[in-house]
Amino acid sequence: MSHIGSSGARLRTAARDSRSVHSAQKDLGAVRRSLRRDVRAGALAAVSMLPSVLGLGVASGLGAASAVISAVLGGAIAALLGGVPLQVTAPTGVLVAVLAPVTRTYGPAGSLTVGLLAGFLLIIASLIGASRVVRHMPVSVIQGFTIGGVLVIVLRQLTVILGPSGRHGGPVAFTAARALTAFMAHPHWHTVIVASVTMTVRLVDRRSPLPGLVTAVTIAAVTVLTLRLHLALHHIGYGTGGVPLPSVRFLEASSVPALMPSAALLALLVTLESLRAVISTQPINAADQRLEDRELFGQGAANLTAPLFGGIAATGSAARTAVNVRAGATSRVASLAGCSTLALISLTAAPLIAQIPRVALSGVVIATMVRSIDVKALRTLARVDRSQTVVVAVTAATPLVFNFAIALAAGSTLAASLALRQIARTAHVEPVPAPGRPVFFESLPVRWNLSAGLPEEQTDRFSLEGALFFATADRLLHPVRRSPARLIILDMSRVTSVDATALMALRAVVDAFARRGTHVLLRGVGPDYTKAMRAVGLANEARASKYPVADTGGTEARPPVGPPGPRKAADGCPVQDRQAPGFRRR
């Protein structure tokens, strides 16, 4: 018997070992498949952003090689040390809009110094947990600032296309006007044609199965064609001296105080851009400050290192990260593969890159900047609060005459003034009326049957009181984000005012919970805010559900009791016999 028992034990051990080997082989196969998918996604993302990286490097005044160094070295460091595994870090148009004036005033050394100082500031901000400060920035100011950067870069690239040399002083609006006047006096249409071709291809390239590949092929074809036709075009040039060595010879202590405001503005822009990517890729975990601070640390380390090798400032980009995700990226390997692909292309194709016409990349930069405008967010702002469009317009127009620091200050001051005015208008005295009809809203697209009920431990209730606007939205919604419940009830009967930034933040929370399968029920929404909530697409009225809400507290729902007849909602009004979004029939 003992012999039989020992044989059975050996058989069971062998079976477990066999299952372990099979599981290990399965895991190894999954890793290999994931590795291939990540490498392919990184290569596609690299090809997609290569034309814009080259163009932005030229637009910054430091050259295309400087932008490639930043995308390769800074992107790899941010991918290893950052908090978002799928983040793609590279130069962006808004950063170049800040760096280009610095380059014209202080030379390339000034831009490298600004990037180095911004890296220091980002690391300090990550260590002291300052990432939540940027959440208080109004959406209207951020959108206006983005549009202002787009206008500045577009006008400067138009100056390059239209002007003989593209070098004029003064505000960018006046420079573009002088370039247009000179062009009308002595037109040279070949530059306009080349820029228009690359710009058009870049605009429609986003809809292709391999975004960026068509643009890269078009630029190569245009380069070869212009060389064969011997057109008088300025080429971007490209250093082929191999791998650069680190150096701090560009740093001058005497220029640091004058460059510190630009470095602080650059650090703020990097924070805004990178945290937007955090929210877009990981909406549920976006409330984790440790994740945000780690991402800032990675961006700071990238900007601290890239200038030492001659690279300009870089930041995480929500648009490029989205391309990486759509390509199938699953880990940091994709970002590292993208950096390796960029390095390989820049080394092997350096002679061809050096012959690219500058106006061809100007068309790519114009299309890239135009695509960065969030039209959907602008429409939402206009529907929710038309006064916010004034903030957007002022913030966007100021850089055309002044600088970005003044634009940021002007937009923030105007947004704060409008918010305070809205809060002041809510202070009034009137007789207390009898309890009115309760208004209930439900989140979409979760389909939930409230009549089924939930255990008390799976339901969380929150009461919002006071003004819900850009300065309080993050603090008031923070405990809501951390709720693990399956049903969340928000009582908004004591909310005195709401602005567009708060509504969009609330919409982001509701959408994140919907993707997780959590239902959000808004109670006590005043009639003054109903139109704004519908405009932002936050909720639909729940009166037309099969089982109307019967509890005025908004916590439960029960089917109608009694003989069949017309159904009535909680306020006694008849309800149409139709299925409302967000509820399913039993």
PDB file of C-alpha atoms in Angstrom, residues 133-405:
ATOM      1  CA  VAL A 133      -1.431  72.587  -8.777  1.00  0.00           C
ATOM      2  CA  VAL A 134      -1.916  72.349 -12.537  1.00  0.00           C
ATOM      3  CA  ARG A 135      -5.388  70.856 -12.018  1.00  0.00           C
ATOM      4  CA  HIS A 136      -6.511  74.318 -10.934  1.00  0.00           C
ATOM      5  CA  MET A 137      -5.754  75.708 -14.384  1.00  0.00           C
ATOM      6  CA  PRO A 138      -9.002  76.595 -16.186  1.00  0.00           C
ATOM      7  CA  VAL A 139      -9.692  74.616 -19.333  1.00  0.00           C
ATOM      8  CA  SER A 140     -10.352  77.834 -21.244  1.00  0.00           C
ATOM      9  CA  VAL A 141      -6.856  79.148 -20.425  1.00  0.00           C
ATOM     10  CA  ILE A 142      -5.219  75.876 -21.469  1.00  0.00           C
ATOM     11  CA  GLN A 143      -7.138  75.778 -24.743  1.00  0.00           C
ATOM     12  CA  GLY A 144      -6.417  79.436 -25.432  1.00  0.00           C
ATOM     13  CA  PHE A 145      -2.737  78.951 -24.680  1.00  0.00           C
ATOM     14  CA  THR A 146      -2.619  75.978 -27.056  1.00  0.00           C
ATOM     15  CA  ILE A 147      -4.323  77.935 -29.837  1.00  0.00           C
ATOM     16  CA  GLY A 148      -1.944  80.850 -29.229  1.00  0.00           C
ATOM     17  CA  GLY A 149       1.032  78.529 -29.658  1.00  0.00           C
ATOM     18  CA  VAL A 150      -0.518  77.158 -32.846  1.00  0.00           C
ATOM     19  CA  LEU A 151      -1.014  80.654 -34.267  1.00  0.00           C
ATOM     20  CA  VAL A 152       2.546  81.707 -33.432  1.00  0.00           C
ATOM     21  CA  ILE A 153       4.135  78.623 -34.995  1.00  0.00           C
ATOM     22  CA  VAL A 154       1.879  78.754 -38.074  1.00  0.00           C
ATOM     23  CA  LEU A 155       2.625  82.438 -38.702  1.00  0.00           C
ATOM     24  CA  ARG A 156       6.361  81.889 -38.295  1.00  0.00           C
ATOM     25  CA  GLN A 157       6.267  78.978 -40.734  1.00  0.00           C
ATOM     26  CA  LEU A 158       4.268  81.080 -43.186  1.00  0.00           C
ATOM     27  CA  THR A 159       7.017  83.686 -42.869  1.00  0.00           C
ATOM     28  CA  VAL A 160       9.559  81.017 -43.812  1.00  0.00           C
ATOM     29  CA  ILE A 161       7.456  79.952 -46.804  1.00  0.00           C
ATOM     30  CA  LEU A 162       6.633  83.447 -48.065  1.00  0.00           C
ATOM     31  CA  GLY A 163       9.702  85.434 -47.051  1.00  0.00           C
ATOM     32  CA  PRO A 164      13.093  85.253 -48.778  1.00  0.00           C
ATOM     33  CA  SER A 165      14.905  84.273 -45.575  1.00  0.00           C
ATOM     34  CA  GLY A 166      12.226  84.123 -42.889  1.00  0.00           C
ATOM     35  CA  ARG A 167      14.219  86.417 -40.558  1.00  0.00           C
ATOM     36  CA  HIS A 168      12.338  89.445 -39.381  1.00  0.00           C
ATOM     37  CA  GLY A 169      12.124  91.096 -35.981  1.00  0.00           C
ATOM     38  CA  GLY A 170       9.151  92.278 -33.967  1.00  0.00           C
ATOM     39  CA  PRO A 171       5.864  90.597 -33.033  1.00  0.00           C
ATOM     40  CA  VAL A 172       4.966  87.556 -35.062  1.00  0.00           C
ATOM     41  CA  ALA A 173       1.798  89.121 -36.495  1.00  0.00           C
ATOM     42  CA  PHE A 174       3.736  92.085 -37.924  1.00  0.00           C
ATOM     43  CA  THR A 175       6.488  89.789 -39.208  1.00  0.00           C
ATOM     44  CA  ALA A 176       3.970  87.655 -41.092  1.00  0.00           C
ATOM     45  CA  ALA A 177       2.351  90.776 -42.572  1.00  0.00           C
ATOM     46  CA  ARG A 178       5.716  92.060 -43.849  1.00  0.00           C
ATOM     47  CA  ALA A 179       6.534  88.647 -45.310  1.00  0.00           C
ATOM     48  CA  LEU A 180       3.186  88.571 -47.145  1.00  0.00           C
ATOM     49  CA  THR A 181       3.794  92.058 -48.555  1.00  0.00           C
ATOM     50  CA  ALA A 182       7.243  91.049 -49.788  1.00  0.00           C
ATOM     51  CA  PHE A 183       5.845  87.893 -51.344  1.00  0.00           C
ATOM     52  CA  MET A 184       3.155  89.777 -53.244  1.00  0.00           C
ATOM     53  CA  ALA A 185       5.825  92.073 -54.668  1.00  0.00           C
ATOM     54  CA  HIS A 186       8.128  89.213 -55.720  1.00  0.00           C
ATOM     55  CA  PRO A 187       6.224  85.907 -55.660  1.00  0.00           C
ATOM     56  CA  HIS A 188       8.033  82.559 -55.717  1.00  0.00           C
ATOM     57  CA  TRP A 189       5.337  79.935 -56.048  1.00  0.00           C
ATOM     58  CA  HIS A 190       7.565  76.854 -55.913  1.00  0.00           C
ATOM     59  CA  THR A 191       8.002  77.241 -52.137  1.00  0.00           C
ATOM     60  CA  VAL A 192       4.252  77.580 -51.670  1.00  0.00           C
ATOM     61  CA  ILE A 193       3.584  74.486 -53.800  1.00  0.00           C
ATOM     62  CA  VAL A 194       6.097  72.328 -51.921  1.00  0.00           C
ATOM     63  CA  ALA A 195       4.752  73.410 -48.521  1.00  0.00           C
ATOM     64  CA  SER A 196       1.138  72.934 -49.630  1.00  0.00           C
ATOM     65  CA  VAL A 197       1.787  69.369 -50.804  1.00  0.00           C
ATOM     66  CA  THR A 198       3.398  68.241 -47.543  1.00  0.00           C
ATOM     67  CA  MET A 199       0.804  70.080 -45.460  1.00  0.00           C
ATOM     68  CA  THR A 200      -2.100  68.449 -47.305  1.00  0.00           C
ATOM     69  CA  VAL A 201      -0.579  64.992 -47.052  1.00  0.00           C
ATOM     70  CA  ARG A 202       0.039  65.432 -43.334  1.00  0.00           C
ATOM     71  CA  LEU A 203      -3.551  66.541 -42.742  1.00  0.00           C
ATOM     72  CA  VAL A 204      -5.070  63.513 -44.470  1.00  0.00           C
ATOM     73  CA  ASP A 205      -2.382  61.092 -43.293  1.00  0.00           C
ATOM     74  CA  ARG A 206      -3.985  60.702 -39.871  1.00  0.00           C
ATOM     75  CA  ARG A 207      -6.776  58.630 -41.454  1.00  0.00           C
ATOM     76  CA  SER A 208      -4.437  56.162 -43.151  1.00  0.00           C
ATOM     77  CA  PRO A 209      -3.796  52.657 -41.710  1.00  0.00           C
ATOM     78  CA  LEU A 210      -0.129  53.610 -41.119  1.00  0.00           C
ATOM     79  CA  PRO A 211      -0.171  57.235 -39.944  1.00  0.00           C
ATOM     80  CA  GLY A 212       3.039  59.090 -40.710  1.00  0.00           C
ATOM     81  CA  LEU A 213       4.366  56.644 -43.289  1.00  0.00           C
ATOM     82  CA  VAL A 214       2.671  58.423 -46.193  1.00  0.00           C
ATOM     83  CA  THR A 215       4.074  61.760 -44.991  1.00  0.00           C
ATOM     84  CA  ALA A 216       7.595  60.351 -44.700  1.00  0.00           C
ATOM     85  CA  VAL A 217       7.415  58.874 -48.216  1.00  0.00           C
ATOM     86  CA  THR A 218       6.041  62.149 -49.598  1.00  0.00           C
ATOM     87  CA  ILE A 219       8.861  64.178 -48.007  1.00  0.00           C
ATOM     88  CA  ALA A 220      11.444  61.779 -49.466  1.00  0.00           C
ATOM     89  CA  ALA A 221       9.841  62.058 -52.914  1.00  0.00           C
ATOM     90  CA  VAL A 222       9.664  65.864 -52.723  1.00  0.00           C
ATOM     91  CA  THR A 223      13.313  65.998 -51.668  1.00  0.00           C
ATOM     92  CA  VAL A 224      14.464  63.873 -54.603  1.00  0.00           C
ATOM     93  CA  LEU A 225      12.271  65.819 -57.046  1.00  0.00           C
ATOM     94  CA  THR A 226      13.507  69.251 -55.927  1.00  0.00           C
ATOM     95  CA  LEU A 227      17.120  68.061 -56.198  1.00  0.00           C
ATOM     96  CA  ARG A 228      16.550  66.812 -59.747  1.00  0.00           C
ATOM     97  CA  LEU A 229      14.821  70.072 -60.752  1.00  0.00           C
ATOM     98  CA  HIS A 230      17.573  72.133 -59.072  1.00  0.00           C
ATOM     99  CA  LEU A 231      15.063  74.358 -57.303  1.00  0.00           C
ATOM    100  CA  ALA A 232      16.485  77.189 -55.217  1.00  0.00           C
ATOM    101  CA  LEU A 233      15.387  75.960 -51.799  1.00  0.00           C
ATOM    102  CA  HIS A 234      17.031  76.089 -48.401  1.00  0.00           C
ATOM    103  CA  HIS A 235      17.858  72.641 -47.017  1.00  0.00           C
ATOM    104  CA  ILE A 236      17.656  71.831 -43.330  1.00  0.00           C
ATOM    105  CA  GLY A 237      21.117  70.285 -43.044  1.00  0.00           C
ATOM    106  CA  TYR A 238      21.833  67.517 -40.596  1.00  0.00           C
ATOM    107  CA  GLY A 239      24.836  66.697 -38.465  1.00  0.00           C
ATOM    108  CA  THR A 240      26.466  63.372 -39.216  1.00  0.00           C
ATOM    109  CA  GLY A 241      29.175  63.487 -36.589  1.00  0.00           C
ATOM    110  CA  GLY A 242      27.975  60.345 -34.826  1.00  0.00           C
ATOM    111  CA  VAL A 243      26.824  60.038 -31.240  1.00  0.00           C
ATOM    112  CA  PRO A 244      27.206  63.381 -29.399  1.00  0.00           C
ATOM    113  CA  LEU A 245      29.139  63.626 -26.154  1.00  0.00           C
ATOM    114  CA  PRO A 246      27.764  65.326 -23.017  1.00  0.00           C
ATOM    115  CA  SER A 247      28.899  68.883 -22.365  1.00  0.00           C
ATOM    116  CA  VAL A 248      27.908  71.857 -20.181  1.00  0.00           C
ATOM    117  CA  ARG A 249      29.874  74.481 -22.104  1.00  0.00           C
ATOM    118  CA  PHE A 250      26.635  76.115 -23.208  1.00  0.00           C
ATOM    119  CA  LEU A 251      25.710  77.000 -19.621  1.00  0.00           C
ATOM    120  CA  GLU A 252      26.471  80.589 -18.578  1.00  0.00           C
ATOM    121  CA  ALA A 253      25.689  81.535 -14.998  1.00  0.00           C
ATOM    122  CA  SER A 254      25.158  85.198 -15.902  1.00  0.00           C
ATOM    123  CA  SER A 255      22.215  84.380 -18.184  1.00  0.00           C
ATOM    124  CA  VAL A 256      20.369  82.116 -15.722  1.00  0.00           C
ATOM    125  CA  PRO A 257      18.308  84.879 -13.979  1.00  0.00           C
ATOM    126  CA  ALA A 258      17.102  86.255 -17.316  1.00  0.00           C
ATOM    127  CA  LEU A 259      16.169  82.781 -18.601  1.00  0.00           C
ATOM    128  CA  MET A 260      14.455  81.567 -15.427  1.00  0.00           C
ATOM    129  CA  PRO A 261      10.948  82.915 -16.381  1.00  0.00           C
ATOM    130  CA  SER A 262      11.110  81.068 -19.709  1.00  0.00           C
ATOM    131  CA  ALA A 263      12.266  77.919 -17.901  1.00  0.00           C
ATOM    132  CA  ALA A 264       9.360  78.154 -15.436  1.00  0.00           C
ATOM    133  CA  LEU A 265       6.891  78.592 -18.308  1.00  0.00           C
ATOM    134  CA  LEU A 266       8.457  75.656 -20.128  1.00  0.00           C
ATOM    135  CA  ALA A 267       8.204  73.466 -17.018  1.00  0.00           C
ATOM    136  CA  LEU A 268       4.531  74.397 -16.668  1.00  0.00           C
ATOM    137  CA  LEU A 269       3.844  73.455 -20.291  1.00  0.00           C
ATOM    138  CA  VAL A 270       5.635  70.118 -19.901  1.00  0.00           C
ATOM    139  CA  THR A 271       3.533  69.442 -16.802  1.00  0.00           C
ATOM    140  CA  LEU A 272       0.279  70.253 -18.580  1.00  0.00           C
ATOM    141  CA  GLU A 273       1.097  68.222 -21.698  1.00  0.00           C
ATOM    142  CA  SER A 274       2.409  65.160 -19.881  1.00  0.00           C
ATOM    143  CA  LEU A 275      -0.436  65.031 -17.346  1.00  0.00           C
ATOM    144  CA  ARG A 276      -2.975  65.287 -20.166  1.00  0.00           C
ATOM    145  CA  ALA A 277      -1.469  62.088 -21.499  1.00  0.00           C
ATOM    146  CA  VAL A 278      -1.769  60.528 -18.028  1.00  0.00           C
ATOM    147  CA  ILE A 279      -5.476  61.325 -17.909  1.00  0.00           C
ATOM    148  CA  SER A 280      -6.105  60.172 -21.495  1.00  0.00           C
ATOM    149  CA  THR A 281      -4.363  56.805 -21.116  1.00  0.00           C
ATOM    150  CA  GLN A 282      -5.174  55.956 -17.467  1.00  0.00           C
ATOM    151  CA  PRO A 283      -8.337  57.859 -16.446  1.00  0.00           C
ATOM    152  CA  ILE A 284      -9.043  55.744 -13.356  1.00  0.00           C
ATOM    153  CA  ASN A 285      -5.488  56.021 -11.992  1.00  0.00           C
ATOM    154  CA  ALA A 286      -5.200  59.713 -12.888  1.00  0.00           C
ATOM    155  CA  ALA A 287      -6.251  60.626  -9.349  1.00  0.00           C
ATOM    156  CA  ASP A 288      -3.149  58.882  -7.955  1.00  0.00           C
ATOM    157  CA  GLN A 289      -0.739  61.714  -7.217  1.00  0.00           C
ATOM    158  CA  ARG A 290       2.186  59.315  -6.960  1.00  0.00           C
ATOM    159  CA  LEU A 291       1.672  58.354 -10.601  1.00  0.00           C
ATOM    160  CA  GLU A 292       1.599  62.001 -11.637  1.00  0.00           C
ATOM    161  CA  ASP A 293       4.656  62.896  -9.572  1.00  0.00           C
ATOM    162  CA  ARG A 294       6.584  59.969 -11.022  1.00  0.00           C
ATOM    163  CA  GLU A 295       5.673  61.100 -14.517  1.00  0.00           C
ATOM    164  CA  LEU A 296       6.928  64.601 -13.713  1.00  0.00           C
ATOM    165  CA  PHE A 297      10.150  63.098 -12.376  1.00  0.00           C
ATOM    166  CA  GLY A 298      10.649  61.171 -15.614  1.00  0.00           C
ATOM    167  CA  GLN A 299       9.984  64.284 -17.706  1.00  0.00           C
ATOM    168  CA  GLY A 300      12.353  66.289 -15.510  1.00  0.00           C
ATOM    169  CA  ALA A 301      15.124  63.702 -15.875  1.00  0.00           C
ATOM    170  CA  ALA A 302      14.612  63.690 -19.658  1.00  0.00           C
ATOM    171  CA  ASN A 303      14.840  67.480 -19.927  1.00  0.00           C
ATOM    172  CA  LEU A 304      17.792  67.542 -17.544  1.00  0.00           C
ATOM    173  CA  THR A 305      19.744  65.068 -19.671  1.00  0.00           C
ATOM    174  CA  ALA A 306      18.852  65.963 -23.280  1.00  0.00           C
ATOM    175  CA  PRO A 307      20.419  69.486 -23.251  1.00  0.00           C
ATOM    176  CA  LEU A 308      23.741  68.002 -22.137  1.00  0.00           C
ATOM    177  CA  PHE A 309      23.861  66.174 -25.490  1.00  0.00           C
ATOM    178  CA  GLY A 310      22.510  69.109 -27.521  1.00  0.00           C
ATOM    179  CA  GLY A 311      18.816  68.180 -27.430  1.00  0.00           C
ATOM    180  CA  ILE A 312      15.983  70.661 -27.005  1.00  0.00           C
ATOM    181  CA  ALA A 313      13.207  70.391 -24.426  1.00  0.00           C
ATOM    182  CA  ALA A 314      10.658  67.587 -24.789  1.00  0.00           C
ATOM    183  CA  THR A 315       7.406  66.511 -23.194  1.00  0.00           C
ATOM    184  CA  GLY A 316       4.898  63.714 -23.213  1.00  0.00           C
ATOM    185  CA  SER A 317       2.181  64.191 -25.799  1.00  0.00           C
ATOM    186  CA  ALA A 318      -1.362  62.878 -25.573  1.00  0.00           C
ATOM    187  CA  ALA A 319      -1.685  62.759 -29.381  1.00  0.00           C
ATOM    188  CA  ARG A 320       1.524  60.774 -29.914  1.00  0.00           C
ATOM    189  CA  THR A 321       0.737  58.518 -26.977  1.00  0.00           C
ATOM    190  CA  ALA A 322      -2.662  57.824 -28.578  1.00  0.00           C
ATOM    191  CA  VAL A 323      -0.894  56.794 -31.796  1.00  0.00           C
ATOM    192  CA  ASN A 324       1.286  54.456 -29.764  1.00  0.00           C
ATOM    193  CA  VAL A 325      -1.776  52.920 -28.096  1.00  0.00           C
ATOM    194  CA  ARG A 326      -3.683  52.523 -31.376  1.00  0.00           C
ATOM    195  CA  ALA A 327      -0.650  50.793 -32.865  1.00  0.00           C
ATOM    196  CA  GLY A 328      -0.961  48.088 -30.200  1.00  0.00           C
ATOM    197  CA  ALA A 329       1.567  49.112 -27.531  1.00  0.00           C
ATOM    198  CA  THR A 330       1.250  47.297 -24.209  1.00  0.00           C
ATOM    199  CA  SER A 331       4.388  48.247 -22.232  1.00  0.00           C
ATOM    200  CA  ARG A 332       7.407  50.550 -22.015  1.00  0.00           C
ATOM    201  CA  VAL A 333       9.111  48.379 -24.623  1.00  0.00           C
ATOM    202  CA  ALA A 334       7.078  50.165 -27.312  1.00  0.00           C
ATOM    203  CA  SER A 335       8.431  53.594 -26.342  1.00  0.00           C
ATOM    204  CA  LEU A 336      11.987  52.252 -26.178  1.00  0.00           C
ATOM    205  CA  ALA A 337      11.525  50.588 -29.558  1.00  0.00           C
ATOM    206  CA  GLY A 338      10.318  53.906 -30.978  1.00  0.00           C
ATOM    207  CA  CYS A 339      13.437  55.669 -29.677  1.00  0.00           C
ATOM    208  CA  SER A 340      15.648  52.972 -31.209  1.00  0.00           C
ATOM    209  CA  THR A 341      13.838  53.279 -34.544  1.00  0.00           C
ATOM    210  CA  LEU A 342      14.331  57.048 -34.584  1.00  0.00           C
ATOM    211  CA  ALA A 343      18.025  56.652 -33.830  1.00  0.00           C
ATOM    212  CA  LEU A 344      18.428  54.048 -36.570  1.00  0.00           C
ATOM    213  CA  ILE A 345      16.641  56.162 -39.197  1.00  0.00           C
ATOM    214  CA  SER A 346      18.559  59.316 -38.259  1.00  0.00           C
ATOM    215  CA  LEU A 347      21.909  57.537 -38.629  1.00  0.00           C
ATOM    216  CA  THR A 348      21.217  55.577 -41.807  1.00  0.00           C
ATOM    217  CA  ALA A 349      19.243  58.268 -43.669  1.00  0.00           C
ATOM    218  CA  ALA A 350      21.293  61.291 -42.549  1.00  0.00           C
ATOM    219  CA  PRO A 351      22.418  62.296 -46.109  1.00  0.00           C
ATOM    220  CA  LEU A 352      18.819  62.319 -47.355  1.00  0.00           C
ATOM    221  CA  ILE A 353      17.564  64.126 -44.242  1.00  0.00           C
ATOM    222  CA  ALA A 354      20.143  66.877 -44.758  1.00  0.00           C
ATOM    223  CA  GLN A 355      18.737  67.586 -48.247  1.00  0.00           C
ATOM    224  CA  ILE A 356      15.092  67.972 -47.152  1.00  0.00           C
ATOM    225  CA  PRO A 357      13.768  71.430 -48.154  1.00  0.00           C
ATOM    226  CA  ARG A 358      12.928  73.561 -45.157  1.00  0.00           C
ATOM    227  CA  VAL A 359       9.590  74.646 -46.640  1.00  0.00           C
ATOM    228  CA  ALA A 360       8.576  70.978 -46.932  1.00  0.00           C
ATOM    229  CA  LEU A 361       8.953  70.580 -43.184  1.00  0.00           C
ATOM    230  CA  SER A 362       7.207  73.924 -42.666  1.00  0.00           C
ATOM    231  CA  GLY A 363       4.108  72.454 -44.275  1.00  0.00           C
ATOM    232  CA  VAL A 364       4.346  69.416 -41.976  1.00  0.00           C
ATOM    233  CA  VAL A 365       4.692  71.642 -38.903  1.00  0.00           C
ATOM    234  CA  ILE A 366       1.667  73.742 -39.909  1.00  0.00           C
ATOM    235  CA  ALA A 367      -0.480  70.624 -40.350  1.00  0.00           C
ATOM    236  CA  THR A 368       0.760  69.145 -37.072  1.00  0.00           C
ATOM    237  CA  MET A 369      -0.068  72.307 -35.159  1.00  0.00           C
ATOM    238  CA  VAL A 370      -3.521  72.605 -36.711  1.00  0.00           C
ATOM    239  CA  ARG A 371      -4.255  68.994 -35.774  1.00  0.00           C
ATOM    240  CA  SER A 372      -3.323  69.714 -32.145  1.00  0.00           C
ATOM    241  CA  ILE A 373      -6.354  71.998 -31.658  1.00  0.00           C
ATOM    242  CA  ASP A 374      -9.097  70.252 -29.667  1.00  0.00           C
ATOM    243  CA  VAL A 375     -12.164  71.359 -31.613  1.00  0.00           C
ATOM    244  CA  LYS A 376     -14.493  69.200 -29.514  1.00  0.00           C
ATOM    245  CA  ALA A 377     -13.366  70.876 -26.287  1.00  0.00           C
ATOM    246  CA  LEU A 378     -13.832  74.324 -27.827  1.00  0.00           C
ATOM    247  CA  ARG A 379     -17.388  73.486 -28.901  1.00  0.00           C
ATOM    248  CA  THR A 380     -18.162  72.197 -25.431  1.00  0.00           C
ATOM    249  CA  LEU A 381     -16.850  75.379 -23.828  1.00  0.00           C
ATOM    250  CA  ALA A 382     -18.977  77.482 -26.159  1.00  0.00           C
ATOM    251  CA  ARG A 383     -22.114  75.484 -25.331  1.00  0.00           C
ATOM    252  CA  VAL A 384     -21.578  75.451 -21.582  1.00  0.00           C
ATOM    253  CA  ASP A 385     -20.445  79.037 -20.980  1.00  0.00           C
ATOM    254  CA  ARG A 386     -20.034  81.567 -23.751  1.00  0.00           C
ATOM    255  CA  SER A 387     -17.973  83.832 -21.509  1.00  0.00           C
ATOM    256  CA  GLN A 388     -15.226  81.205 -21.546  1.00  0.00           C
ATOM    257  CA  THR A 389     -14.798  81.785 -25.280  1.00  0.00           C
ATOM    258  CA  VAL A 390     -13.636  85.305 -24.400  1.00  0.00           C
ATOM    259  CA  VAL A 391     -10.946  83.790 -22.163  1.00  0.00           C
ATOM    260  CA  VAL A 392      -9.870  81.514 -25.008  1.00  0.00           C
ATOM    261  CA  ALA A 393      -9.744  84.407 -27.482  1.00  0.00           C
ATOM    262  CA  VAL A 394      -7.748  86.709 -25.179  1.00  0.00           C
ATOM    263  CA  THR A 395      -5.255  83.990 -24.230  1.00  0.00           C
ATOM    264  CA  ALA A 396      -4.805  82.961 -27.877  1.00  0.00           C
ATOM    265  CA  ALA A 397      -4.427  86.485 -29.295  1.00  0.00           C
ATOM    266  CA  THR A 398      -1.989  87.874 -26.712  1.00  0.00           C
ATOM    267  CA  PRO A 399       1.119  85.943 -27.928  1.00  0.00           C
ATOM    268  CA  LEU A 400       0.673  87.426 -31.397  1.00  0.00           C
ATOM    269  CA  VAL A 401       1.720  90.815 -30.021  1.00  0.00           C
ATOM    270  CA  PHE A 402       3.319  90.060 -26.645  1.00  0.00           C
ATOM    271  CA  ASN A 403       4.839  86.871 -25.179  1.00  0.00           C
ATOM    272  CA  PHE A 404       3.429  83.684 -23.699  1.00  0.00           C
ATOM    273  CA  ALA A 405       4.006  84.693 -20.085  1.00  0.00           C
TER     274      ALA A 405
END
